[in-house]
XYZ file of C-alpha atoms in Angstrom:
569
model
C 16.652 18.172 26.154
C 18.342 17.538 29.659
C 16.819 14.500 31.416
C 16.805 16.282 34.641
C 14.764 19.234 32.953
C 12.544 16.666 31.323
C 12.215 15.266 34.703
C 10.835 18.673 36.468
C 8.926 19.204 33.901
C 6.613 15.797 34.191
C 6.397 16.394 37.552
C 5.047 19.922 37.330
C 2.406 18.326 34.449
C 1.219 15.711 37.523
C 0.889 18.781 39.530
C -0.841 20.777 37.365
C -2.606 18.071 36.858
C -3.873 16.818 40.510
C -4.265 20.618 41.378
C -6.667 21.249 38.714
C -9.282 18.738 39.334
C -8.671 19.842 42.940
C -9.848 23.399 42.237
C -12.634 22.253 40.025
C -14.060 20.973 42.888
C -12.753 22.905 45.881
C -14.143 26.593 44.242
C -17.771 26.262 43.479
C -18.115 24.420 47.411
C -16.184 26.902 48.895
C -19.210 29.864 47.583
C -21.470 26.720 48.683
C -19.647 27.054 52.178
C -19.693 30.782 52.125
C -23.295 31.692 50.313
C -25.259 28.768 51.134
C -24.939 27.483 54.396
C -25.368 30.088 57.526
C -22.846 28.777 60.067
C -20.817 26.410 57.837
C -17.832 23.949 58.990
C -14.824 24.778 57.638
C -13.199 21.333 58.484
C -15.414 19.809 56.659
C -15.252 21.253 53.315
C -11.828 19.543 52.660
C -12.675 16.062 53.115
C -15.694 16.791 51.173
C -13.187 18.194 48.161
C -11.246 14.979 48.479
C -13.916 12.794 48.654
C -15.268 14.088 45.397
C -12.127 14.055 43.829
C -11.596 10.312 44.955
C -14.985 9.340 43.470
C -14.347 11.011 40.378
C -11.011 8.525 40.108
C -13.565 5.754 39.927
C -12.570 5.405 44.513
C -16.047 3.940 45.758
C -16.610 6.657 48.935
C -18.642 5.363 51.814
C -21.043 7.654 53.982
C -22.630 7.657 57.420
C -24.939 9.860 57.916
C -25.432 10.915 61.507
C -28.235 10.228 63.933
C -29.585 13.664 64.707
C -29.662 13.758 60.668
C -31.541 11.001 60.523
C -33.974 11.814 63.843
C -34.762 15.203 61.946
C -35.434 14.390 58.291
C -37.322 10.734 59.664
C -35.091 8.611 57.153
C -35.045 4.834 58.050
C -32.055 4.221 60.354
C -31.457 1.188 58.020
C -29.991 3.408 55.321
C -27.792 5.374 57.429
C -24.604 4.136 55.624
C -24.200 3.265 52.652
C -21.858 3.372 49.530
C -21.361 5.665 46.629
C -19.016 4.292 43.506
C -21.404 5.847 40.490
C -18.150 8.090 39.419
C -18.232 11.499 37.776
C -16.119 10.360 34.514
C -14.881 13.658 33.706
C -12.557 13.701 36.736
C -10.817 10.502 35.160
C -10.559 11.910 31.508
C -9.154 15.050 32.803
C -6.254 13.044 34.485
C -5.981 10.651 31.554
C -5.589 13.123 28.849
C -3.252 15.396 31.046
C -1.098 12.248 31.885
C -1.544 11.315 27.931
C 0.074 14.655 26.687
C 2.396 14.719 29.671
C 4.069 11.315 28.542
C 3.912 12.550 24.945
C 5.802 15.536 25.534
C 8.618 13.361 27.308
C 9.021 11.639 24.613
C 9.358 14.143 22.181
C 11.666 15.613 24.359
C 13.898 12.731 24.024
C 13.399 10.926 27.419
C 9.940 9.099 27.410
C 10.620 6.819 30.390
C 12.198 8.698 32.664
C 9.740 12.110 31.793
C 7.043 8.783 32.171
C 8.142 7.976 36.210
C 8.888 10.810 36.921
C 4.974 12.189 36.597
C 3.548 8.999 37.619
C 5.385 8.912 40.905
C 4.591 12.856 41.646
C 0.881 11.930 41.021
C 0.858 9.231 43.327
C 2.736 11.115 45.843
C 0.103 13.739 45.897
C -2.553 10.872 46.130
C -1.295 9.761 49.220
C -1.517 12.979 50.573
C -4.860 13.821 50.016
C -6.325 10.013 50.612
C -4.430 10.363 53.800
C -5.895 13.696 55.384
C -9.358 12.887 53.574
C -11.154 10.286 55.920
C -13.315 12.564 58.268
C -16.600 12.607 59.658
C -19.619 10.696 57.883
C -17.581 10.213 54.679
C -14.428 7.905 54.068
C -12.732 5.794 51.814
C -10.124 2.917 51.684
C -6.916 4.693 51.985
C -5.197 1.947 49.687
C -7.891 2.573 46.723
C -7.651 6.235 47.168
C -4.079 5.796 46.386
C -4.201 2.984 43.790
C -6.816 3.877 41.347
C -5.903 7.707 40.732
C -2.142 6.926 40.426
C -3.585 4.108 37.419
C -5.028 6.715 36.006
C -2.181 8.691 35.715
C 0.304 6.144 35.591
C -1.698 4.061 32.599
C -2.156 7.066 30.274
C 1.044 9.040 30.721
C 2.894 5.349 29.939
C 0.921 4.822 26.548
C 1.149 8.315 25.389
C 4.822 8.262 26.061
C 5.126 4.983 24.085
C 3.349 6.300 21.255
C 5.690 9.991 20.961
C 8.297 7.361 21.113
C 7.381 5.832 18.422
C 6.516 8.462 16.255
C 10.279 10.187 16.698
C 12.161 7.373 17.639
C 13.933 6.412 20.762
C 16.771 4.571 20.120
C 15.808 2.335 22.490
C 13.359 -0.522 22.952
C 10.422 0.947 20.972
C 12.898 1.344 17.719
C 13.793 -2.254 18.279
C 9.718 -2.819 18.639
C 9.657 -1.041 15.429
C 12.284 -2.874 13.517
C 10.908 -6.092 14.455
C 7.504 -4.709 12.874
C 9.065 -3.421 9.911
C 10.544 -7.171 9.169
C 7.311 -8.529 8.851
C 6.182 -9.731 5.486
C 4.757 -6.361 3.395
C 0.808 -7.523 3.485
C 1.400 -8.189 7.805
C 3.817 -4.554 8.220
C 0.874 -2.238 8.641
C -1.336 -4.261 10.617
C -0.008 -3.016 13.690
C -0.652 0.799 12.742
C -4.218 -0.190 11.528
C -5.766 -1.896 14.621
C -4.362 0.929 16.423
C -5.943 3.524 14.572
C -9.013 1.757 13.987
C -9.529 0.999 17.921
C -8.905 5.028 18.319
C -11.442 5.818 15.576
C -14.064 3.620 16.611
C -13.737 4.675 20.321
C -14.079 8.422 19.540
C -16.768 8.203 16.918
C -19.036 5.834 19.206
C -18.264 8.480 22.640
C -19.738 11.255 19.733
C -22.520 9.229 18.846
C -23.253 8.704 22.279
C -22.671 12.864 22.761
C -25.236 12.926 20.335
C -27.667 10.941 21.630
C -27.663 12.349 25.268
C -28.252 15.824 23.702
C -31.228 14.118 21.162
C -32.975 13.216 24.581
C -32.240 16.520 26.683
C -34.483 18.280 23.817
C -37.043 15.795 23.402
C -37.613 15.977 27.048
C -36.711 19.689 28.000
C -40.165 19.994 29.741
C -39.120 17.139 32.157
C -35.694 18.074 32.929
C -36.897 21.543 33.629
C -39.626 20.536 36.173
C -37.362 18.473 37.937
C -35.035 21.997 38.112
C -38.147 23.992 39.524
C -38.795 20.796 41.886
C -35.303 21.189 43.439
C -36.467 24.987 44.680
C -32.659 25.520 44.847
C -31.331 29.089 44.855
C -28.994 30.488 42.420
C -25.912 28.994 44.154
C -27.252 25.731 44.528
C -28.476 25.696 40.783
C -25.266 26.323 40.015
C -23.584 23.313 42.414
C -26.481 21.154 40.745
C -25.273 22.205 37.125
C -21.636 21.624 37.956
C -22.287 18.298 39.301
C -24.231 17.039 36.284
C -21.770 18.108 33.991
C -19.387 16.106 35.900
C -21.126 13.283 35.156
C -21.719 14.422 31.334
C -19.038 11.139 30.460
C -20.706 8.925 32.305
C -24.014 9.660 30.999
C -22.339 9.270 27.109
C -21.410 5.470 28.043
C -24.916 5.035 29.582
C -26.061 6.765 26.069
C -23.517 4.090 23.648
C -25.012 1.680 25.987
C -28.469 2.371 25.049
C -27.582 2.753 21.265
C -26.181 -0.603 20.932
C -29.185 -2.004 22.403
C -28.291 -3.555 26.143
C -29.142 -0.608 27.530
C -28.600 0.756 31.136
C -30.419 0.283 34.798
C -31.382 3.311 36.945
C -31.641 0.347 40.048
C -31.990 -2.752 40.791
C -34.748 -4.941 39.038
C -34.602 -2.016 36.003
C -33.438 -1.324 32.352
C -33.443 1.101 30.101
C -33.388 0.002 26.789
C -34.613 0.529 23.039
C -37.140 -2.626 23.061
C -38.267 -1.634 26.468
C -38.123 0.940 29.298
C -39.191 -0.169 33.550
C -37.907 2.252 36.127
C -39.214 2.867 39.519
C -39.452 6.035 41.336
C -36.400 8.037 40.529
C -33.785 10.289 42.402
C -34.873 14.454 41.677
C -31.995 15.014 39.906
C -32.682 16.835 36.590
C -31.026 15.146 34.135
C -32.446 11.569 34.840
C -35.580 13.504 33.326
C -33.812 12.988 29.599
C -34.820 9.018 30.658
C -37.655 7.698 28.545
C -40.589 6.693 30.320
C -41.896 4.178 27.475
C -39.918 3.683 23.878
C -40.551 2.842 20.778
C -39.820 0.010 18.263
C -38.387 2.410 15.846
C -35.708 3.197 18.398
C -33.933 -0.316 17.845
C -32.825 1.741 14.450
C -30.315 3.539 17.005
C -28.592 0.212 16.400
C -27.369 1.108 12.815
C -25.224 3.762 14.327
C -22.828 1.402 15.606
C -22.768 -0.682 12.242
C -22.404 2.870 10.374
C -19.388 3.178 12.773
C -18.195 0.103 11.797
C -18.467 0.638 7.688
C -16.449 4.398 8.058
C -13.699 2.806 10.038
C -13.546 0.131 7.977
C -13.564 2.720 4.732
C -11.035 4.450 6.532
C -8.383 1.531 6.940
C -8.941 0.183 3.481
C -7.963 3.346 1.941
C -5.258 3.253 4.154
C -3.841 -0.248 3.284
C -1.475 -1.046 -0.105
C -3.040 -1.758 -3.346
C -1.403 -4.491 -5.069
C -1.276 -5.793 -8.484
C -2.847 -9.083 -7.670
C -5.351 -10.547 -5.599
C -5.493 -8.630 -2.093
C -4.085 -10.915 1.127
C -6.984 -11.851 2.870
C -5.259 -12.996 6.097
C -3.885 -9.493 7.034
C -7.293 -8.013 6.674
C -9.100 -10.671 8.025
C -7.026 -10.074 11.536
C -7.357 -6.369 11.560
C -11.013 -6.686 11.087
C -11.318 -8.813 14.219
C -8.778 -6.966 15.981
C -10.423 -3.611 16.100
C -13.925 -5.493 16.286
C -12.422 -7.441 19.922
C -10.786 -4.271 21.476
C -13.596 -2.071 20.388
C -15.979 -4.310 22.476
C -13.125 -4.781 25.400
C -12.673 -0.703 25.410
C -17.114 -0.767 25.387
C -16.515 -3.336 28.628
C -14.202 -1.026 30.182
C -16.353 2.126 29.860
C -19.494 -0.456 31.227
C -17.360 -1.064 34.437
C -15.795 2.415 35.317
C -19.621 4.185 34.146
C -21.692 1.486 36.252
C -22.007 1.413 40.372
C -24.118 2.956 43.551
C -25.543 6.447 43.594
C -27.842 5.228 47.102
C -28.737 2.857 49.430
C -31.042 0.269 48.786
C -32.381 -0.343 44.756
C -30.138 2.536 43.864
C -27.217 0.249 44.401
C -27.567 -1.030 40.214
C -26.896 1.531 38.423
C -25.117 1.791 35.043
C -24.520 -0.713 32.191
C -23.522 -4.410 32.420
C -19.764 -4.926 31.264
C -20.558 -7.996 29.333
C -24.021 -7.510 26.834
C -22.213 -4.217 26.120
C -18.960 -5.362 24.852
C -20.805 -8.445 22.643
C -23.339 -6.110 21.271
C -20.527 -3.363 20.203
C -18.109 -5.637 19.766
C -20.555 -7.759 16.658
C -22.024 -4.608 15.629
C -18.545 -3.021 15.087
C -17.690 -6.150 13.108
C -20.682 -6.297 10.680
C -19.511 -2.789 9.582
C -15.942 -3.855 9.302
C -16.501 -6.710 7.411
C -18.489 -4.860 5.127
C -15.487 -2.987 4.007
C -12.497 -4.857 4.837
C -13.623 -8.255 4.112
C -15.163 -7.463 0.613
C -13.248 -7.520 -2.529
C -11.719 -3.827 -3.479
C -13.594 -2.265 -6.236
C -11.688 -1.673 -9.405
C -7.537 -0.030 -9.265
C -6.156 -3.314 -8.386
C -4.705 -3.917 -11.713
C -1.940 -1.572 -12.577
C -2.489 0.085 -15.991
C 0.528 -0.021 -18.800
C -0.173 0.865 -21.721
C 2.664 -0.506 -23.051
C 2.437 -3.834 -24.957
C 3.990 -7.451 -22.946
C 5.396 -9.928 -24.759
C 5.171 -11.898 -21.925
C 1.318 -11.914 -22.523
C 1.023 -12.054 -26.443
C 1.676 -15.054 -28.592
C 4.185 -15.276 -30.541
C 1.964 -15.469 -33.578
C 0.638 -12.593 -32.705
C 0.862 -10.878 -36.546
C -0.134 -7.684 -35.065
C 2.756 -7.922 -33.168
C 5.651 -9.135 -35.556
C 4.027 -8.178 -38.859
C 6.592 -5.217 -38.346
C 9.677 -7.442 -38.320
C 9.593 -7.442 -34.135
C 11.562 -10.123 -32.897
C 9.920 -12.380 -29.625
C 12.429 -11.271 -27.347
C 12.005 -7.897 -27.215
C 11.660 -6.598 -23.851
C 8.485 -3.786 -24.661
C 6.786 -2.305 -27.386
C 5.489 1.101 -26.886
C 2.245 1.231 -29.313
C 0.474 -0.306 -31.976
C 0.013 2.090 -34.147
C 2.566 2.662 -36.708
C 1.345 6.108 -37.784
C 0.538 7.913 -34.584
C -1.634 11.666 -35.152
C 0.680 13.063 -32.857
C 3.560 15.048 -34.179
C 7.180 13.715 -33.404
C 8.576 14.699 -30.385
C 12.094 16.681 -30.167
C 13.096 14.531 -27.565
C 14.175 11.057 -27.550
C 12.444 8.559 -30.232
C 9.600 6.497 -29.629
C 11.823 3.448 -30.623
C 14.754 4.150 -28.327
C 13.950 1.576 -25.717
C 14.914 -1.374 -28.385
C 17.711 -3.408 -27.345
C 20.476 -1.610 -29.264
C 18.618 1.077 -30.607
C 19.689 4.559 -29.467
C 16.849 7.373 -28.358
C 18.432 10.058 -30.991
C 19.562 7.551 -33.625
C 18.328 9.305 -37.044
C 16.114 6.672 -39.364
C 16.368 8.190 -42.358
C 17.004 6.531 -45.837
C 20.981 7.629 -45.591
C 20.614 4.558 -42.827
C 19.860 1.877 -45.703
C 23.760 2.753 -47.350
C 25.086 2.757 -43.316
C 23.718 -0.407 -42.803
C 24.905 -2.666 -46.085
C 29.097 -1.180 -44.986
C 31.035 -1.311 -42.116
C 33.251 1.578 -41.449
C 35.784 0.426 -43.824
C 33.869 0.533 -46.404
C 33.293 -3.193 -47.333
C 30.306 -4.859 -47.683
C 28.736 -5.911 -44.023
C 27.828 -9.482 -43.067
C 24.982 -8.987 -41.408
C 22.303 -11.607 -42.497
C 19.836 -10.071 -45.291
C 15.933 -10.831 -44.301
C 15.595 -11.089 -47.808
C 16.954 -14.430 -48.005
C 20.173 -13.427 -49.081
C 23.890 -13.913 -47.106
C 25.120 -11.063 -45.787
C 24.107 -7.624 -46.838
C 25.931 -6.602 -50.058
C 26.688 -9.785 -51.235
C 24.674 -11.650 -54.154
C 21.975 -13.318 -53.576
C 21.541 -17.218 -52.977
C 21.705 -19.181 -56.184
C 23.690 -16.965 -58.144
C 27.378 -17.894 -59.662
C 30.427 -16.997 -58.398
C 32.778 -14.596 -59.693
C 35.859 -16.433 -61.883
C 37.501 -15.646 -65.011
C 34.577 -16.961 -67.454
C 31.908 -15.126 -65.179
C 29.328 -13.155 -66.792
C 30.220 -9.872 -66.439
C 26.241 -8.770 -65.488
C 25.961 -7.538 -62.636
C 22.810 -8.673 -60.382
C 20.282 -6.447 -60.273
C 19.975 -4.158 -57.428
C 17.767 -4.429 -54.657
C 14.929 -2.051 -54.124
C 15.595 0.418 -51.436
C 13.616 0.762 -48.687
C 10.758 2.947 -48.914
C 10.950 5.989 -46.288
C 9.784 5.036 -43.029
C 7.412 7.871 -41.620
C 7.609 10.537 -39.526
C 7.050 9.375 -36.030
C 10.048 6.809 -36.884
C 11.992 10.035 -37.519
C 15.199 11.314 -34.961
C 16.573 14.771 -35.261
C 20.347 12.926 -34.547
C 22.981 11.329 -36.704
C 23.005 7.456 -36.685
C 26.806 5.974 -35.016
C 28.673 4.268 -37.494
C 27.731 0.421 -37.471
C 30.065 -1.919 -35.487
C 32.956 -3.791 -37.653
C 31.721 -7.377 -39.099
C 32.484 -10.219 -36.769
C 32.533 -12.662 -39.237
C 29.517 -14.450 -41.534
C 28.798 -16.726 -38.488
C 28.304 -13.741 -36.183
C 25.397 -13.505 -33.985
C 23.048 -11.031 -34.964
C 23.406 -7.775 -33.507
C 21.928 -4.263 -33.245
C 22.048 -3.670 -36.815
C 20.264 -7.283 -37.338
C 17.405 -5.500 -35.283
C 17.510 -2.672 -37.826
C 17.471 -4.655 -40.559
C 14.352 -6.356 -40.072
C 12.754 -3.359 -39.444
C 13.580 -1.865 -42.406
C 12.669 -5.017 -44.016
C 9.245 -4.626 -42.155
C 9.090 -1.453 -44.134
C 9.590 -2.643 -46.872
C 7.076 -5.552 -46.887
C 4.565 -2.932 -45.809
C 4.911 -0.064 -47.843
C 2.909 -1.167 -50.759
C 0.037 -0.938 -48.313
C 0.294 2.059 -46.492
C 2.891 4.277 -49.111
C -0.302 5.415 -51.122
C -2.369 5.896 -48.291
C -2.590 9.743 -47.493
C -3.850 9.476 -44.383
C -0.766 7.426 -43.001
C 1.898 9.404 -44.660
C 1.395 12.381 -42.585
């Protein structure tokens, strides 16, 4: 695709993308504006939109409330301004997943980085604009944060989703050469890259579902609580509505506070608090309904929840060991050993990230703490996740590490082996391809189950016509090939006999026995080639030396098994 149209269409993604979270926001206060408040100010329901918006890009947003507000409600002229930085998460993974599939797209298209700036400066040019026009009345923010920290979020996200499309089609660029440099690495150390990857995504998304599950676990166990604090609020059906929207908003942020409480540091509702499975001490809290899903005291069977990230753990670990390349030997310890810690280190740095962006101020005074501490979260996900890896990547691989043959290696039998050369095999040959000398099965019409000898053919017949080919070369003389008999060559007299003259007996040796009929699985539907012409009596032994002994082999045999009716089949 055409840069420039990759280009256009990035920046329309960063569009889409800013305007949406816009109009999340800007709708449901507008029928606010309209429905809920008799004389309302219209200038003041932008910077309102844009505040919220800022927030929910993790932009602390400060607010000053004004003095006839504060002579008419009696509030303590001492909180009159004060900072709010608690940030409704789902703002951020809106952007971040947009920006994600925006810079994935680019790259499929063929153009990562320049589909990759072009969205990221769009997104921060719309920034500006709205943290420029957004400081109004009681609530502001610094304009240099307001443009910072949502162009991150856009720019970080859009950047690593561009670099993985790129690496999944290619690039032809930097990220192939990134590639190629991987693929170099030793075989045990090629996939180690992939596999911390993919475990760092899987134990990411399975802890944010075990934390999904747990926030939903404690809306049902305390329904009646969450509910009172609803008929508390005596809000119509407009501002039920705002109050519903808002909450769910904050449904990400409540997930971390959830994986925070399931890994056992827990979370603080304000200063000089915590929420945790060993214990539970909160104050008075804000009426906002869902803070009724808070336990007021816990239980020792909660610290259980702390499996969950161990179980996590042992199914990523499953995961990547089914994943990595069996081998006929002992596994490499080193490559598993570093993916183990790997995923186990950015699992707890990703858990210290979520901490800091889930954690800040939702009020003045005690309400200033809120949230998870960065650090005991990453070191109690980060060990937990590791027990459960180690489990599985650490431990020796159950059976299917040896490579079954069922072929015999000569390279592991002895050489006295009589098993092995009672049939006449020679030492060197490469294979043998069973034991059994009279299989059940019936031949095959394919090739024989002898062909893979050195020098003997797949169709070559073995049939007794063989014993006649084998004692003459083509000419018709006797061969030279060594007899395993003890004899010289094949066709000639024996040792110890005379030789021929003029006062020669003229008694001719006794012939010797023929071989008896070798059976049927040693049978080939295919005429045997002629044998090669004699080299000479000092000749090496060839092909038909190989035949030879096995027909010999035969021969040495065949009182044992001829009579035998259950081997002649």
């Amino acid at each position: 695709m055409h840069r420039l149209l990759v280009a256009l269409l990035a920046a329309l993604d960063a569009v889409l993308a800013a305007a949406g979270g816009i109009a999340v926001i800007l709708a449901p206060l507008a029928l606010l504006w309209v429905f809920g408040i008799g004389d309302p100010d219209w200038g003041a329901l932008w910077p309102a939109t844009a505040s919220i918006w800022h927030l929910g890009h993790l932009v602390p947003v400060s607010i000053t409330l004004p003095d006839a507000y504060l002579a008419e409600t009696g509030i303590d002229p001492t909180f009159a301004s004060f900072t709010v930085s608690l940030a409704p998460l789902a703002f951020a993974a809106f952007t971040a997943l947009f920006a994600a599939r925006s810079g994935a797209r680019a790259a499929e298209a063929g153009a990562a980085t320049t589909g990759w700036l072009s969205g990221s400066v769009v997104f921060a040019g719309i920034s500006a604009l709205v943290g420029l026009s957004a400081n109004a009345g009681p609530v502001a923010s610094e304009v240099w944060l307001a443009i910072l920290l949502p162009s991150l979020l856009f720019f970080v996200p859009s950047f690593l989703g561009a670099f993985v499309g790129a690496w999944r089609v290619g690039d032809d660029g930097p990220v192939d050469a990134l590639r190629a440099r991987v693929g170099r690495l030793p075989h045990a150390w090629a996939d180690v890259p992939a596999l911390i990857a993919r475990g760092l995504a899987f134990t990411t998304l399975a802890l944010a579902a075990v934390g999904a599950v747990v926030v939903v676990a404690g809306l049902i166990a305390r329904s009646a609580q969450v509910i009172g604090l609803y008929q508390a609020s005596n809000a119509d059906a407009i501002g039920a509505t705002v109050i519903a929207l808002g909450q769910l908003m904050y449904l990400p942020t409540l997930v971390v506070w959830a994986v925070a409480f399931t890994a056992g540091p827990g979370f603080a509702l304000g200063t000089d608090t915590a929420v945790t499975p060993a214990a539970t001490q909160v104050g008075a809290l804000p009426g906002i309904p869902v803070l009724g899903a808070v336990p007021d005291s816990t239980s020792s069977w909660l610290l259980l929840l702390a499996l969950l990230p161990v179980a996590v753990g042992v199914l990523t670990g499953w995961m990547l060991r089914s994943r990595m390349p069996r081998t006929t030997g002992p596994e490499p310890f080193g490559p598993r050993l570093v993916v183990t810690l790997a995923v186990a280190v950015l699992t707890g740095g990703a858990g210290a990230l979520a901490a800091l962006a889930a954690s800040g101020s939702i009020g003045p005074g005690r309400l200033a703490d809120t949230g998870p501490e960065p650090g005991p979260l990453a070191l109690a996900l980060g060990l937990e996740v590791l027990v459960g890896l180690a489990i599985l990547l650490l431990s020796p691989r159950g059976g299917g590490d040896e490579l079954s043959d069922e072929r015999y290696d000569d390279a592991s039998r002895s050489v006295d082996d009589s098993a092995f050369v009672s049939f006449g095999a020679r030492s060197d040959v490469a294979s043998w391809p069973a034991t059994d000398r009279y299989p059940d099965e019936a031949p095959s019409a394919s090739a024989s189950a002898w062909g893979h000898l050195p020098g003997w053919a797949a169709n070559d017949a073995d049939d007794p016509a063989d014993a006649l080919s084998a004692r003459t070369t083509p000419t018709g003389g006797p061969s030279t090939v060594s007899d395993p008999t003890g004899g010289g060559a094949l066709g000639a007299p024996p040792k110890g006999s005379e030789p021929a003259g003029p006062d020669a007996s003229t008694k001719k040796p006794k012939a010797p026995a023929s071989p008896p009929t070798p059976p049927p699985s040693a049978r080939s539907t295919t005429n045997t080639p002629p044998s090669k012409p004699d080299a000479g009596p000092d000749a090496v032994p060839d092909d038909d030396d190989v035949r030879a002994r096995i027909r010999a082999a035969w021969a040495a045999a065949g009182d044992d098994g001829a009579d035998d009716p259950d081997q002649r089949r």
